[in-house]
Amino acid sequence: MVKEGSPAKGEIQLVVFNLHGEEFGIDIGQVKEVLKYTQVTHIPHTAEYVEGVINLRGEVVPVVNLRNRFGIPDQEGEDLNQRIIIIEVEGDLVGLIVDSVTEVIRMPVRSVESPSDTVAGSKSEFVEGVGKYDDRLLIILKLEKIITTEERISLSDLQDWY
Amino acid sequence: MSLAEYKDIFVSEAKEYLKTLNNCVLDLEKDPENVNLVEEMFRAAHSLKGMAGTMGFDQIASLTHQMESVFDEVRNQKIKAEKRVINLLFESLDLLEKLLSQVEEGEEEEDVSDLAIKLGRIMETESGEEKEGEEGTAEKEEEREKEKEEIKRAKEKGEEVYLVTVKVDEECLLKSVRAYMVVKEVRALGSILKSIPGEEDLEAGTFADSFQMVVQTSFQADDIKSKLEGISEIEKVTVEAYETETPEPSKKKPSLLEEQQKELLKKTSEKIIRVETDKLDALIGLVGELVVNRTRVLELSKNIKDSELKNSLEQLDLITTNLQNAVMKLRMVPIKQVFDRFPRLVRDFSQSKSKKVNLVIEGEETELDRSIVNVIGEPLVHLVRNAMDHGIERSSDRKHLNKKDLATIKLSARHEGSHVIIEVEDDGCGIDPRKIKTKATEKGLKAPQDLEKMSDDEIIKLIFHNGFSTSEEVTDVSGRGVGMDAVKSTIEALHGEINVDTRVGKGSRFIIKLPLTLAIIKAMLVKIGGDTFAIPVESIRENVYVSSKDINTVQHQKVISFREEILRLVSLRSNLRLGEAEKLSENGVVHSVIVVEAGDRKAGFLVDELIGQQEIVIKSLGKILEGLKGIAGATVLANGEVALILDVSSLV
């Protein structure tokens, strides 16, 4: 597990991942571990973005493909950078397939803008906020929402409002 | 330990006391003179009161306090355990149960003063004549006489008799040792006439933190006191003159003490420790993993020719199997937990209706998986209520039919192979197929011409059909029309089945067959469209190979004839969207078909390849993937791959 001590007050620590050239952040407190892409067992009759289940040391954990979730076509060929981020949502473990996990950063809470401060887009309910880090913009997702609703979300919806 | 954890312990212990109280009141109703029952109830109420008081649950404490007083009056024969007392006690127990669930949910306890006042009043009205509650039986009287005699003799010898009360330090770990030292010291000074508790208990350390001895000695009280206080970890020693004439010090004070002793004795003799179910489940899960990994290691070792390795692996295999069996037993609980609620249910029912019912319970010690026990209660309640409501005739009708006035409902459980059979049997009117027919036509469940073709057995099975209820009146006990099909689906969800055996005028018997455990099952592994799936062996009847020429089409449905039956073929590939459907019409191709059965439905599953039978550990897919059609769960195979378990009943 990637962890560098608990963040100081007024600071958040984010695991940064990449999806289709866009940078996203997840609060490190939500992340259980990051795995290399492993074999996924497909499950019939589920939403398209549910890739299937994996064996995490004997636990059966469902895995969501974030590319499919946001309507981005699959990458061509095998990508060795591909990772599965295991997070905990409402007491259950869920894996997220992302293009790559790049780093863990700390940033002050005040440099995170919440969607209500900006022009609210139609799908802002899936976004916790946008973090400004140097000249980079990190979209911080509301993972519970994204995983538990059936609603279609596209990447452009997430980008729309900032 | 956090407060929440204390609360959990409180709630679970309190529930046990409530159960005891409920059972005792039920027994007391039948046997109002039984003093032992009252004693037991008094102890249970007392312990509950103490616990609730410590935890600050004032309403529970005050209600149990009133109940305790009532028990005390009954014990002292100031009031009789007659019907109105019993009813009031049941009412109190119901309220206690409600209070407990409020505590469990973290809600405010509701006010109990109304009931507490009622309980108070019942004592007032009865104890008007205030008899002297002298409980001294002849035996006790005799004992006291003997004691007096001894004391007299001692005094003649110029010796004194003292009552020595010793309190051991609370933190003391080896109470028995301290008690032994005290006894030894006292023996050196004089002789012990009696001790409370008895010396055996002192030696075993089965006392609270204090004990008493009646000592005959020529020494002075102060001498004894200082000698005993010299022993380490003794907190307090009191020595007082012992006189039997004074209203028996050993009676008033030790009565509480003796109570504690009994409580403690009961606890040690139970030899039970409480473990949170989560911890137990974690252990069971780990052992499941171990079982799977053992299989994997054994498989890997097949190619290695090393006899020492083979020997140790065999050992490991054996130990793992034993461990698995032992751990599986941890999951098992007696079905008594479920059956215990029925005497009360039946009693309340008999009271409210003019039907006299005797409940017979058999095999309550039969054990089955805890997770099954947790769910089987509701369906059983439903069946028993149905039996009382629809099955058993009114008392007056029974007379006409030459039946015994007292009807019988039998609830029984027993093991049969790897199954548990639970039966609910009544000697009521049975189920009349003609009535079912009329009802089914009325409800439009079946066309009349279809019903004509059906056998009586098939017709009776219609009661398990959705939206079927034969009771003419909807009562508060049963008959809302959602009953039997809900019972059936609950039981099927547990991989069990329910059948009914009924004779008009004689009675009905519902037979429930359940697997012993749900955690580890035997499954057939198959390949379908490149993926591995597990099919519970439970629901498999046979594996057959069919060639294309044996497959027929009836109304767009592929069928085969199997043992003089027409069997529907199910393509799992198309059902589970696992790629192209099998080409069944191609000549000369042989297909693997697994014949499965769920309830009364049979079907043939087409699979690509049979891998073999294996024990698998069932894992849930988590909340996110809950309720998937066709999939009952998942399991991790020996090679680390995840295989899905097929839900046969939703696929046939």
PDB file of C-alpha atoms in Angstrom, chain B residues 22 51 61 73 89 95 123 151 225 228 286 304 333 358 361 363 365 367 373 382 395 400 415 464 475 503 512 621 631:
ATOM      1  CA  ASN B  22     -40.370 -16.869  28.803  1.00  0.00           C
ATOM      2  CA  MET B  51     -26.924  -5.773  34.305  1.00  0.00           C
ATOM      3  CA  ALA B  61     -34.028  -2.143  35.324  1.00  0.00           C
ATOM      4  CA  GLU B  73     -44.279 -12.777  46.296  1.00  0.00           C
ATOM      5  CA  LEU B  89     -45.853 -11.470  33.239  1.00  0.00           C
ATOM      6  CA  LEU B  95     -42.316  -5.076  26.711  1.00  0.00           C
ATOM      7  CA  MET B 123     -49.182  -7.699  44.503  1.00  0.00           C
ATOM      8  CA  ILE B 151     -23.208 -24.383  69.651  1.00  0.00           C
ATOM      9  CA  LYS B 225      -9.357 -11.570  62.395  1.00  0.00           C
ATOM     10  CA  LEU B 228      -6.641 -14.150  58.560  1.00  0.00           C
ATOM     11  CA  LEU B 286      -9.602 -18.597   6.463  1.00  0.00           C
ATOM     12  CA  ILE B 304       7.313 -34.458  -7.805  1.00  0.00           C
ATOM     13  CA  VAL B 333     -26.188 -24.379  16.332  1.00  0.00           C
ATOM     14  CA  ASN B 358     -50.944 -28.997  22.289  1.00  0.00           C
ATOM     15  CA  ILE B 361     -41.485 -30.504  19.905  1.00  0.00           C
ATOM     16  CA  GLY B 363     -35.358 -33.141  18.021  1.00  0.00           C
ATOM     17  CA  GLU B 365     -31.047 -30.543  19.702  1.00  0.00           C
ATOM     18  CA  GLU B 367     -27.807 -28.908  14.743  1.00  0.00           C
ATOM     19  CA  VAL B 373     -31.110 -21.048  11.588  1.00  0.00           C
ATOM     20  CA  HIS B 382     -45.827 -19.162   9.001  1.00  0.00           C
ATOM     21  CA  SER B 395     -63.200 -27.316  19.264  1.00  0.00           C
ATOM     22  CA  HIS B 400     -68.586 -33.705  15.777  1.00  0.00           C
ATOM     23  CA  HIS B 415     -30.654 -35.339  10.460  1.00  0.00           C
ATOM     24  CA  PHE B 464     -47.183 -22.773  -3.042  1.00  0.00           C
ATOM     25  CA  THR B 475     -57.162 -13.112  10.114  1.00  0.00           C
ATOM     26  CA  ARG B 503     -55.104 -36.336   4.087  1.00  0.00           C
ATOM     27  CA  ILE B 512     -38.730 -29.181   4.768  1.00  0.00           C
ATOM     28  CA  LEU B 621     -20.219 -11.080  -4.844  1.00  0.00           C
ATOM     29  CA  ILE B 631     -25.498 -16.399 -10.558  1.00  0.00           C
TER      30      ILE B 631
END
